[in-house]
PDB file of N, CA and C in Angstrom:
ATOM      1  N   GLY N 204     -34.365 -38.314 -52.060  1.00 58.00           N
ATOM      2  CA  GLY N 204     -34.027 -37.563 -53.236  1.00 58.00           C
ATOM      3  C   GLY N 204     -32.826 -38.204 -54.042  1.00 58.00           C
ATOM      4  N   GLU N 205     -31.864 -37.320 -54.251  1.00 57.00           N
ATOM      5  CA  GLU N 205     -30.822 -37.982 -55.080  1.00 57.00           C
ATOM      6  C   GLU N 205     -29.897 -39.072 -54.432  1.00 57.00           C
ATOM      7  N   ILE N 206     -29.923 -39.276 -53.187  1.00 57.00           N
ATOM      8  CA  ILE N 206     -29.320 -40.325 -52.688  1.00 57.00           C
ATOM      9  C   ILE N 206     -30.068 -41.481 -52.758  1.00 57.00           C
ATOM     10  N   ALA N 207     -31.301 -41.419 -52.644  1.00 72.00           N
ATOM     11  CA  ALA N 207     -32.303 -42.643 -52.875  1.00 72.00           C
ATOM     12  C   ALA N 207     -32.119 -43.191 -54.273  1.00 72.00           C
ATOM     13  N   LEU N 208     -32.166 -42.301 -55.009  1.00 71.00           N
ATOM     14  CA  LEU N 208     -32.107 -42.424 -56.579  1.00 71.00           C
ATOM     15  C   LEU N 208     -30.451 -43.367 -56.779  1.00 71.00           C
ATOM     16  N   ASN N 209     -29.670 -42.922 -56.121  1.00 79.00           N
ATOM     17  CA  ASN N 209     -28.364 -43.517 -56.431  1.00 79.00           C
ATOM     18  C   ASN N 209     -28.433 -44.776 -55.832  1.00 79.00           C
ATOM     19  N   VAL N 210     -29.076 -44.885 -54.577  1.00 80.00           N
ATOM     20  CA  VAL N 210     -28.987 -46.332 -54.047  1.00 80.00           C
ATOM     21  C   VAL N 210     -29.879 -47.307 -54.946  1.00 80.00           C
ATOM     22  N   ARG N 211     -30.897 -46.892 -55.509  1.00 84.00           N
ATOM     23  CA  ARG N 211     -31.810 -47.791 -56.416  1.00 84.00           C
ATOM     24  C   ARG N 211     -30.854 -48.198 -57.545  1.00 84.00           C
ATOM     25  N   ILE N 212     -30.230 -47.266 -58.272  1.00 86.00           N
ATOM     26  CA  ILE N 212     -29.360 -47.648 -59.443  1.00 86.00           C
ATOM     27  C   ILE N 212     -28.371 -48.562 -58.790  1.00 86.00           C
ATOM     28  N   GLN N 213     -27.661 -48.541 -57.755  1.00 92.00           N
ATOM     29  CA  GLN N 213     -26.790 -49.369 -57.108  1.00 92.00           C
ATOM     30  C   GLN N 213     -27.294 -50.742 -57.112  1.00 92.00           C
ATOM     31  N   GLU N 214     -28.439 -50.841 -56.615  1.00 92.00           N
ATOM     32  CA  GLU N 214     -29.109 -52.098 -56.676  1.00 92.00           C
ATOM     33  C   GLU N 214     -29.565 -52.685 -57.734  1.00 92.00           C
ATOM     34  N   LEU N 215     -29.997 -52.008 -58.562  1.00 93.00           N
ATOM     35  CA  LEU N 215     -30.400 -52.337 -59.756  1.00 93.00           C
ATOM     36  C   LEU N 215     -28.904 -52.923 -60.654  1.00 93.00           C
ATOM     37  N   LEU N 216     -27.822 -52.494 -60.483  1.00 95.00           N
ATOM     38  CA  LEU N 216     -26.658 -52.947 -60.991  1.00 95.00           C
ATOM     39  C   LEU N 216     -26.315 -54.243 -60.351  1.00 95.00           C
ATOM     40  N   LYS N 217     -26.544 -54.227 -58.909  1.00 97.00           N
ATOM     41  CA  LYS N 217     -26.232 -55.553 -58.338  1.00 97.00           C
ATOM     42  C   LYS N 217     -27.215 -56.607 -58.794  1.00 97.00           C
ATOM     43  N   ILE N 218     -28.460 -56.332 -59.181  1.00 97.00           N
ATOM     44  CA  ILE N 218     -29.356 -57.290 -59.799  1.00 97.00           C
ATOM     45  C   ILE N 218     -29.080 -57.730 -60.975  1.00 97.00           C
ATOM     46  N   THR N 219     -28.450 -56.722 -61.977  1.00 96.00           N
ATOM     47  CA  THR N 219     -27.957 -57.036 -63.271  1.00 96.00           C
ATOM     48  C   THR N 219     -26.826 -57.906 -63.155  1.00 96.00           C
ATOM     49  N   GLN N 220     -25.750 -57.592 -62.485  1.00 97.00           N
ATOM     50  CA  GLN N 220     -24.686 -58.393 -62.286  1.00 97.00           C
ATOM     51  C   GLN N 220     -25.022 -59.732 -61.766  1.00 97.00           C
ATOM     52  N   GLY N 221     -25.932 -59.813 -60.997  1.00 97.00           N
ATOM     53  CA  GLY N 221     -26.516 -61.196 -60.425  1.00 97.00           C
ATOM     54  C   GLY N 221     -27.033 -62.031 -61.640  1.00 97.00           C
ATOM     55  N   LEU N 222     -27.757 -61.431 -62.697  1.00 97.00           N
ATOM     56  CA  LEU N 222     -28.297 -62.136 -63.664  1.00 97.00           C
ATOM     57  C   LEU N 222     -26.996 -62.543 -64.803  1.00 97.00           C
ATOM     58  N   VAL N 223     -26.326 -61.847 -64.883  1.00 96.00           N
ATOM     59  CA  VAL N 223     -25.067 -62.155 -65.556  1.00 96.00           C
ATOM     60  C   VAL N 223     -24.336 -63.215 -65.205  1.00 96.00           C
ATOM     61  N   ASN N 224     -23.980 -63.300 -63.780  1.00 97.00           N
ATOM     62  CA  ASN N 224     -23.352 -64.201 -63.223  1.00 97.00           C
ATOM     63  C   ASN N 224     -24.258 -65.443 -62.537  1.00 97.00           C
ATOM     64  N   LYS N 225     -25.512 -65.443 -63.373  1.00 95.00           N
ATOM     65  CA  LYS N 225     -26.367 -66.658 -63.078  1.00 95.00           C
ATOM     66  C   LYS N 225     -26.624 -66.811 -61.481  1.00 95.00           C
ATOM     67  N   ASP N 226     -26.521 -65.752 -60.633  1.00 97.00           N
ATOM     68  CA  ASP N 226     -26.702 -65.938 -59.168  1.00 97.00           C
ATOM     69  C   ASP N 226     -28.205 -65.387 -58.853  1.00 97.00           C
ATOM     70  N   MET N 227     -28.975 -66.119 -59.085  1.00 97.00           N
ATOM     71  CA  MET N 227     -30.453 -66.002 -58.923  1.00 97.00           C
ATOM     72  C   MET N 227     -30.645 -65.753 -57.189  1.00 97.00           C
ATOM     73  N   GLY N 228     -29.848 -66.148 -56.606  1.00 97.00           N
ATOM     74  CA  GLY N 228     -30.100 -66.189 -55.045  1.00 97.00           C
ATOM     75  C   GLY N 228     -29.673 -64.906 -54.698  1.00 97.00           C
ATOM     76  N   ASN N 229     -28.699 -64.377 -55.215  1.00 97.00           N
ATOM     77  CA  ASN N 229     -28.225 -62.997 -55.044  1.00 97.00           C
ATOM     78  C   ASN N 229     -29.387 -61.898 -55.385  1.00 97.00           C
ATOM     79  N   VAL N 230     -29.739 -62.135 -56.609  1.00 97.00           N
ATOM     80  CA  VAL N 230     -30.729 -61.322 -57.270  1.00 97.00           C
ATOM     81  C   VAL N 230     -31.989 -61.207 -56.432  1.00 97.00           C
ATOM     82  N   ALA N 231     -32.383 -62.369 -55.914  1.00 97.00           N
ATOM     83  CA  ALA N 231     -33.591 -62.475 -55.029  1.00 97.00           C
ATOM     84  C   ALA N 231     -33.461 -61.685 -53.697  1.00 97.00           C
ATOM     85  N   HIS N 232     -32.066 -61.821 -53.086  1.00 97.00           N
ATOM     86  CA  HIS N 232     -31.645 -61.204 -51.981  1.00 97.00           C
ATOM     87  C   HIS N 232     -31.707 -59.457 -52.102  1.00 97.00           C
ATOM     88  N   VAL N 233     -31.168 -59.254 -53.215  1.00 96.00           N
ATOM     89  CA  VAL N 233     -31.102 -57.777 -53.339  1.00 96.00           C
ATOM     90  C   VAL N 233     -32.424 -57.146 -53.588  1.00 96.00           C
ATOM     91  N   ALA N 234     -33.161 -57.872 -54.571  1.00 96.00           N
ATOM     92  CA  ALA N 234     -34.411 -57.368 -54.806  1.00 96.00           C
ATOM     93  C   ALA N 234     -35.308 -57.222 -53.509  1.00 96.00           C
ATOM     94  N   LYS N 235     -35.286 -58.132 -52.657  1.00 96.00           N
ATOM     95  CA  LYS N 235     -36.002 -58.246 -51.492  1.00 96.00           C
ATOM     96  C   LYS N 235     -35.704 -57.113 -50.452  1.00 96.00           C
ATOM     97  N   THR N 236     -34.457 -56.530 -50.542  1.00 93.00           N
ATOM     98  CA  THR N 236     -34.099 -55.496 -49.622  1.00 93.00           C
ATOM     99  C   THR N 236     -34.606 -54.024 -50.047  1.00 93.00           C
ATOM    100  N   MET N 237     -35.082 -54.153 -51.389  1.00 93.00           N
ATOM    101  CA  MET N 237     -35.692 -53.035 -51.982  1.00 93.00           C
ATOM    102  C   MET N 237     -37.232 -53.076 -52.347  1.00 93.00           C
ATOM    103  N   GLY N 238     -37.725 -54.295 -51.603  1.00 93.00           N
ATOM    104  CA  GLY N 238     -39.396 -54.415 -51.607  1.00 93.00           C
ATOM    105  C   GLY N 238     -39.970 -53.681 -50.824  1.00 93.00           C
ATOM    106  N   GLN N 239     -41.254 -53.907 -50.351  1.00 90.00           N
ATOM    107  CA  GLN N 239     -42.029 -53.231 -49.495  1.00 90.00           C
ATOM    108  C   GLN N 239     -41.410 -52.921 -48.000  1.00 90.00           C
ATOM    109  N   ASP N 240     -40.457 -54.034 -47.700  1.00 85.00           N
ATOM    110  CA  ASP N 240     -39.794 -53.757 -46.371  1.00 85.00           C
ATOM    111  C   ASP N 240     -39.001 -52.460 -46.521  1.00 85.00           C
ATOM    112  N   ALA N 241     -38.435 -52.176 -47.429  1.00 81.00           N
ATOM    113  CA  ALA N 241     -37.547 -50.984 -47.593  1.00 81.00           C
ATOM    114  C   ALA N 241     -38.355 -49.635 -47.474  1.00 81.00           C
ATOM    115  N   SER N 242     -39.573 -49.857 -47.626  1.00 71.00           N
ATOM    116  CA  SER N 242     -40.445 -48.427 -47.415  1.00 71.00           C
ATOM    117  C   SER N 242     -40.862 -48.135 -45.990  1.00 71.00           C
ATOM    118  N   GLY N 243     -40.246 -48.865 -45.096  1.00 72.00           N
ATOM    119  CA  GLY N 243     -40.619 -48.760 -43.774  1.00 72.00           C
ATOM    120  C   GLY N 243     -39.756 -47.651 -43.004  1.00 72.00           C
ATOM    121  N   GLY N 244     -38.944 -47.347 -43.499  1.00 71.00           N
ATOM    122  CA  GLY N 244     -37.855 -46.368 -42.955  1.00 71.00           C
ATOM    123  C   GLY N 244     -38.063 -45.016 -43.352  1.00 71.00           C
ATOM    124  N   VAL N 245     -39.171 -44.725 -43.950  1.00 77.00           N
ATOM    125  CA  VAL N 245     -39.418 -43.337 -44.566  1.00 77.00           C
ATOM    126  C   VAL N 245     -40.291 -42.509 -43.511  1.00 77.00           C
ATOM    127  N   SER N 246     -39.775 -41.365 -42.959  1.00 82.00           N
ATOM    128  CA  SER N 246     -40.489 -40.734 -42.080  1.00 82.00           C
ATOM    129  C   SER N 246     -41.797 -40.137 -42.352  1.00 82.00           C
ATOM    130  N   LEU N 247     -42.713 -40.048 -41.540  1.00 84.00           N
ATOM    131  CA  LEU N 247     -43.967 -39.459 -41.596  1.00 84.00           C
ATOM    132  C   LEU N 247     -44.047 -38.214 -42.305  1.00 84.00           C
ATOM    133  N   SER N 248     -43.185 -37.346 -41.825  1.00 88.00           N
ATOM    134  CA  SER N 248     -42.996 -36.038 -42.360  1.00 88.00           C
ATOM    135  C   SER N 248     -42.923 -35.905 -43.902  1.00 88.00           C
ATOM    136  N   LEU N 249     -41.934 -36.766 -44.169  1.00 84.00           N
ATOM    137  CA  LEU N 249     -41.661 -36.905 -45.524  1.00 84.00           C
ATOM    138  C   LEU N 249     -42.719 -37.458 -46.355  1.00 84.00           C
ATOM    139  N   ILE N 250     -43.311 -38.478 -45.956  1.00 84.00           N
ATOM    140  CA  ILE N 250     -44.572 -39.040 -46.523  1.00 84.00           C
ATOM    141  C   ILE N 250     -45.749 -37.893 -46.818  1.00 84.00           C
ATOM    142  N   PHE N 251     -45.848 -37.156 -45.714  1.00 88.00           N
ATOM    143  CA  PHE N 251     -47.163 -36.033 -46.023  1.00 88.00           C
ATOM    144  C   PHE N 251     -46.594 -35.263 -47.119  1.00 88.00           C
ATOM    145  N   LYS N 252     -45.385 -34.932 -47.332  1.00 90.00           N
ATOM    146  CA  LYS N 252     -44.934 -33.893 -48.292  1.00 90.00           C
ATOM    147  C   LYS N 252     -44.715 -34.485 -49.828  1.00 90.00           C
ATOM    148  N   LEU N 253     -45.133 -35.779 -50.005  1.00 87.00           N
ATOM    149  CA  LEU N 253     -44.868 -36.452 -51.243  1.00 87.00           C
ATOM    150  C   LEU N 253     -46.265 -36.365 -51.747  1.00 87.00           C
ATOM    151  N   SER N 254     -46.294 -35.940 -53.113  1.00 88.00           N
ATOM    152  CA  SER N 254     -47.566 -36.163 -54.026  1.00 88.00           C
ATOM    153  C   SER N 254     -48.297 -37.467 -53.889  1.00 88.00           C
ATOM    154  N   LEU N 255     -49.367 -37.602 -54.196  1.00 91.00           N
ATOM    155  CA  LEU N 255     -50.125 -39.038 -54.195  1.00 91.00           C
ATOM    156  C   LEU N 255     -49.611 -39.650 -55.465  1.00 91.00           C
ATOM    157  N   SER N 256     -49.099 -39.090 -56.503  1.00 89.00           N
ATOM    158  CA  SER N 256     -48.811 -39.739 -57.844  1.00 89.00           C
ATOM    159  C   SER N 256     -47.491 -40.439 -57.245  1.00 89.00           C
ATOM    160  N   PHE N 257     -46.652 -39.702 -56.605  1.00 86.00           N
ATOM    161  CA  PHE N 257     -45.220 -40.173 -56.308  1.00 86.00           C
ATOM    162  C   PHE N 257     -45.251 -41.440 -55.485  1.00 86.00           C
ATOM    163  N   LYS N 258     -46.372 -41.339 -54.463  1.00 88.00           N
ATOM    164  CA  LYS N 258     -46.453 -42.461 -53.340  1.00 88.00           C
ATOM    165  C   LYS N 258     -46.910 -43.749 -53.913  1.00 88.00           C
ATOM    166  N   LEU N 259     -48.031 -43.641 -55.040  1.00 91.00           N
ATOM    167  CA  LEU N 259     -48.323 -44.684 -55.724  1.00 91.00           C
ATOM    168  C   LEU N 259     -47.236 -45.233 -56.611  1.00 91.00           C
ATOM    169  N   LEU N 260     -46.362 -44.331 -57.132  1.00 90.00           N
ATOM    170  CA  LEU N 260     -45.401 -44.905 -57.978  1.00 90.00           C
ATOM    171  C   LEU N 260     -44.302 -45.630 -57.101  1.00 90.00           C
ATOM    172  N   ALA N 261     -44.031 -45.233 -55.958  1.00 87.00           N
ATOM    173  CA  ALA N 261     -43.068 -45.747 -55.055  1.00 87.00           C
ATOM    174  C   ALA N 261     -43.627 -47.177 -54.626  1.00 87.00           C
ATOM    175  N   ALA N 262     -44.887 -47.107 -54.126  1.00 90.00           N
ATOM    176  CA  ALA N 262     -45.516 -48.377 -53.731  1.00 90.00           C
ATOM    177  C   ALA N 262     -45.364 -49.422 -54.712  1.00 90.00           C
ATOM    178  N   ASP N 263     -45.758 -49.018 -55.911  1.00 94.00           N
ATOM    179  CA  ASP N 263     -45.855 -49.954 -57.300  1.00 94.00           C
ATOM    180  C   ASP N 263     -44.378 -50.448 -57.402  1.00 94.00           C
ATOM    181  N   THR N 264     -43.361 -49.487 -57.434  1.00 91.00           N
ATOM    182  CA  THR N 264     -41.955 -49.885 -57.446  1.00 91.00           C
ATOM    183  C   THR N 264     -41.423 -50.916 -56.382  1.00 91.00           C
ATOM    184  N   HIS N 265     -41.849 -50.616 -55.079  1.00 92.00           N
ATOM    185  CA  HIS N 265     -41.423 -51.618 -54.160  1.00 92.00           C
ATOM    186  C   HIS N 265     -41.889 -53.128 -54.403  1.00 92.00           C
ATOM    187  N   GLN N 266     -43.338 -52.937 -54.866  1.00 96.00           N
ATOM    188  CA  GLN N 266     -44.173 -54.214 -55.152  1.00 96.00           C
ATOM    189  C   GLN N 266     -43.325 -54.936 -56.330  1.00 96.00           C
ATOM    190  N   LYS N 267     -42.953 -54.333 -57.232  1.00 96.00           N
ATOM    191  CA  LYS N 267     -42.126 -54.834 -58.324  1.00 96.00           C
ATOM    192  C   LYS N 267     -40.989 -55.768 -57.835  1.00 96.00           C
ATOM    193  N   PHE N 268     -40.257 -54.739 -57.012  1.00 96.00           N
ATOM    194  CA  PHE N 268     -38.989 -55.518 -56.379  1.00 96.00           C
ATOM    195  C   PHE N 268     -39.363 -56.654 -55.752  1.00 96.00           C
ATOM    196  N   ASP N 269     -40.369 -56.694 -55.010  1.00 97.00           N
ATOM    197  CA  ASP N 269     -40.842 -57.995 -54.242  1.00 97.00           C
ATOM    198  C   ASP N 269     -41.114 -59.101 -55.225  1.00 97.00           C
ATOM    199  N   GLN N 270     -41.723 -58.740 -56.274  1.00 97.00           N
ATOM    200  CA  GLN N 270     -42.063 -59.675 -57.482  1.00 97.00           C
ATOM    201  C   GLN N 270     -40.779 -60.271 -58.046  1.00 97.00           C
ATOM    202  N   ILE N 271     -39.672 -59.328 -58.394  1.00 97.00           N
ATOM    203  CA  ILE N 271     -38.506 -59.835 -58.800  1.00 97.00           C
ATOM    204  C   ILE N 271     -37.979 -60.920 -57.738  1.00 97.00           C
ATOM    205  N   ALA N 272     -38.026 -60.515 -56.491  1.00 97.00           N
ATOM    206  CA  ALA N 272     -37.318 -61.310 -55.458  1.00 97.00           C
ATOM    207  C   ALA N 272     -38.152 -62.818 -55.649  1.00 97.00           C
ATOM    208  N   LEU N 273     -39.389 -62.839 -55.399  1.00 96.00           N
ATOM    209  CA  LEU N 273     -40.213 -63.988 -55.391  1.00 96.00           C
ATOM    210  C   LEU N 273     -39.730 -64.914 -56.710  1.00 96.00           C
ATOM    211  N   ALA N 274     -39.802 -64.279 -57.836  1.00 95.00           N
ATOM    212  CA  ALA N 274     -39.737 -65.012 -59.045  1.00 95.00           C
ATOM    213  C   ALA N 274     -38.181 -65.455 -59.269  1.00 95.00           C
ATOM    214  N   ALA N 275     -37.286 -64.671 -58.813  1.00 96.00           N
ATOM    215  CA  ALA N 275     -35.889 -65.090 -58.938  1.00 96.00           C
ATOM    216  C   ALA N 275     -35.589 -66.241 -57.891  1.00 96.00           C
ATOM    217  N   GLY N 276     -36.234 -66.299 -56.813  1.00 94.00           N
ATOM    218  CA  GLY N 276     -35.919 -67.277 -55.741  1.00 94.00           C
ATOM    219  C   GLY N 276     -36.648 -68.437 -56.224  1.00 94.00           C
ATOM    220  N   SER N 277     -37.832 -68.273 -56.767  1.00 94.00           N
ATOM    221  CA  SER N 277     -38.560 -69.689 -57.039  1.00 94.00           C
ATOM    222  C   SER N 277     -38.733 -70.032 -58.607  1.00 94.00           C
ATOM    223  N   LEU N 278     -38.535 -69.365 -59.312  1.00 93.00           N
ATOM    224  CA  LEU N 278     -38.445 -69.746 -60.926  1.00 93.00           C
ATOM    225  C   LEU N 278     -36.920 -69.944 -61.382  1.00 93.00           C
ATOM    226  N   ALA N 279     -36.153 -69.186 -60.655  1.00 92.00           N
ATOM    227  CA  ALA N 279     -34.793 -68.949 -61.288  1.00 92.00           C
ATOM    228  C   ALA N 279     -34.510 -68.762 -62.596  1.00 92.00           C
ATOM    229  N   ASP N 280     -35.328 -68.102 -63.317  1.00 95.00           N
ATOM    230  CA  ASP N 280     -35.570 -67.928 -64.874  1.00 95.00           C
ATOM    231  C   ASP N 280     -34.898 -66.635 -65.023  1.00 95.00           C
ATOM    232  N   ARG N 281     -33.817 -66.563 -65.621  1.00 95.00           N
ATOM    233  CA  ARG N 281     -33.244 -65.299 -65.936  1.00 95.00           C
ATOM    234  C   ARG N 281     -33.927 -64.349 -66.785  1.00 95.00           C
ATOM    235  N   ASP N 282     -34.372 -64.937 -67.892  1.00 96.00           N
ATOM    236  CA  ASP N 282     -35.106 -64.223 -69.029  1.00 96.00           C
ATOM    237  C   ASP N 282     -36.327 -63.441 -68.482  1.00 96.00           C
ATOM    238  N   HIS N 283     -37.018 -64.493 -67.636  1.00 97.00           N
ATOM    239  CA  HIS N 283     -38.314 -63.813 -66.991  1.00 97.00           C
ATOM    240  C   HIS N 283     -37.821 -62.629 -65.885  1.00 97.00           C
ATOM    241  N   THR N 284     -36.869 -62.776 -65.296  1.00 96.00           N
ATOM    242  CA  THR N 284     -36.253 -61.749 -64.339  1.00 96.00           C
ATOM    243  C   THR N 284     -35.838 -60.580 -64.941  1.00 96.00           C
ATOM    244  N   LEU N 285     -35.162 -60.698 -66.124  1.00 96.00           N
ATOM    245  CA  LEU N 285     -34.751 -59.531 -66.995  1.00 96.00           C
ATOM    246  C   LEU N 285     -35.887 -58.914 -67.336  1.00 96.00           C
ATOM    247  N   GLU N 286     -36.873 -59.450 -67.862  1.00 97.00           N
ATOM    248  CA  GLU N 286     -38.202 -58.920 -68.317  1.00 97.00           C
ATOM    249  C   GLU N 286     -38.736 -57.957 -67.098  1.00 97.00           C
ATOM    250  N   GLN N 287     -38.790 -58.718 -65.999  1.00 97.00           N
ATOM    251  CA  GLN N 287     -39.031 -57.969 -64.729  1.00 97.00           C
ATOM    252  C   GLN N 287     -38.588 -56.529 -64.496  1.00 97.00           C
ATOM    253  N   VAL N 288     -37.274 -56.804 -64.641  1.00 96.00           N
ATOM    254  CA  VAL N 288     -36.324 -55.714 -64.491  1.00 96.00           C
ATOM    255  C   VAL N 288     -36.638 -54.469 -65.468  1.00 96.00           C
ATOM    256  N   ALA N 289     -36.823 -54.808 -66.726  1.00 95.00           N
ATOM    257  CA  ALA N 289     -37.167 -53.911 -67.779  1.00 95.00           C
ATOM    258  C   ALA N 289     -38.365 -53.144 -67.263  1.00 95.00           C
ATOM    259  N   ILE N 290     -39.447 -53.918 -67.041  1.00 95.00           N
ATOM    260  CA  ILE N 290     -40.826 -53.000 -66.442  1.00 95.00           C
ATOM    261  C   ILE N 290     -40.512 -52.402 -65.384  1.00 95.00           C
ATOM    262  N   LEU N 291     -39.672 -52.871 -64.418  1.00 94.00           N
ATOM    263  CA  LEU N 291     -39.418 -51.984 -63.110  1.00 94.00           C
ATOM    264  C   LEU N 291     -38.755 -50.531 -63.543  1.00 94.00           C
ATOM    265  N   MET N 292     -37.786 -50.725 -64.333  1.00 91.00           N
ATOM    266  CA  MET N 292     -37.011 -49.509 -64.694  1.00 91.00           C
ATOM    267  C   MET N 292     -37.976 -48.353 -65.380  1.00 91.00           C
ATOM    268  N   LYS N 293     -39.039 -48.972 -66.177  1.00 91.00           N
ATOM    269  CA  LYS N 293     -39.974 -47.636 -66.500  1.00 91.00           C
ATOM    270  C   LYS N 293     -40.441 -46.896 -65.301  1.00 91.00           C
ATOM    271  N   ASN N 294     -40.712 -47.465 -64.182  1.00 88.00           N
ATOM    272  CA  ASN N 294     -41.041 -46.616 -63.004  1.00 88.00           C
ATOM    273  C   ASN N 294     -39.894 -45.721 -62.473  1.00 88.00           C
ATOM    274  N   CYS N 295     -38.509 -46.158 -62.726  1.00 82.00           N
ATOM    275  CA  CYS N 295     -37.411 -45.295 -62.405  1.00 82.00           C
ATOM    276  C   CYS N 295     -37.425 -43.926 -63.237  1.00 82.00           C
ATOM    277  N   MET N 296     -37.772 -44.023 -64.488  1.00 81.00           N
ATOM    278  CA  MET N 296     -37.588 -42.871 -65.488  1.00 81.00           C
ATOM    279  C   MET N 296     -38.206 -41.718 -65.085  1.00 81.00           C
ATOM    280  N   PRO N 297     -39.376 -41.561 -64.328  1.00 80.00           N
ATOM    281  CA  PRO N 297     -40.042 -40.216 -64.143  1.00 80.00           C
ATOM    282  C   PRO N 297     -39.004 -39.474 -62.967  1.00 80.00           C
ATOM    283  N   CYS N 298     -38.732 -40.370 -62.086  1.00 74.00           N
ATOM    284  CA  CYS N 298     -37.709 -39.898 -61.063  1.00 74.00           C
ATOM    285  C   CYS N 298     -36.545 -39.368 -61.713  1.00 74.00           C
ATOM    286  N   TYR N 299     -35.707 -40.165 -62.347  1.00 72.00           N
ATOM    287  CA  TYR N 299     -34.485 -39.993 -63.086  1.00 72.00           C
ATOM    288  C   TYR N 299     -34.632 -38.568 -63.764  1.00 72.00           C
ATOM    289  N   VAL N 300     -35.673 -38.499 -64.606  1.00 75.00           N
ATOM    290  CA  VAL N 300     -35.861 -37.318 -65.377  1.00 75.00           C
ATOM    291  C   VAL N 300     -36.046 -36.023 -64.471  1.00 75.00           C
ATOM    292  N   SER N 301     -36.667 -36.163 -63.567  1.00 69.00           N
ATOM    293  CA  SER N 301     -36.777 -34.943 -62.666  1.00 69.00           C
ATOM    294  C   SER N 301     -35.481 -34.317 -62.006  1.00 69.00           C
ATOM    295  N   TYR N 302     -34.578 -35.226 -61.838  1.00 55.00           N
ATOM    296  CA  TYR N 302     -33.347 -34.728 -61.417  1.00 55.00           C
ATOM    297  C   TYR N 302     -32.661 -34.266 -62.495  1.00 55.00           C
TER     298      TYR N 302
END
């Protein structure tokens, strides 16, 4: 819920700060922590309660974090990574608006 949303916003801030500081290694690290591996800690009871549309959005969001991690680590192109973050943030808006 709200705690998860706050964590994601904090992690996006770390990614943004990494971009500003030209620290693509940190950008890649932070993004990786929010990727598909981060979805493993969700309880089955919660997963069953979530709507299909939310599950699909969550999976897409974790995948986008993984893509950011991969690109930041291999390309080290700040502009490209910033574009990826902008696309990712479109996934954040539906949850943010619902709170």
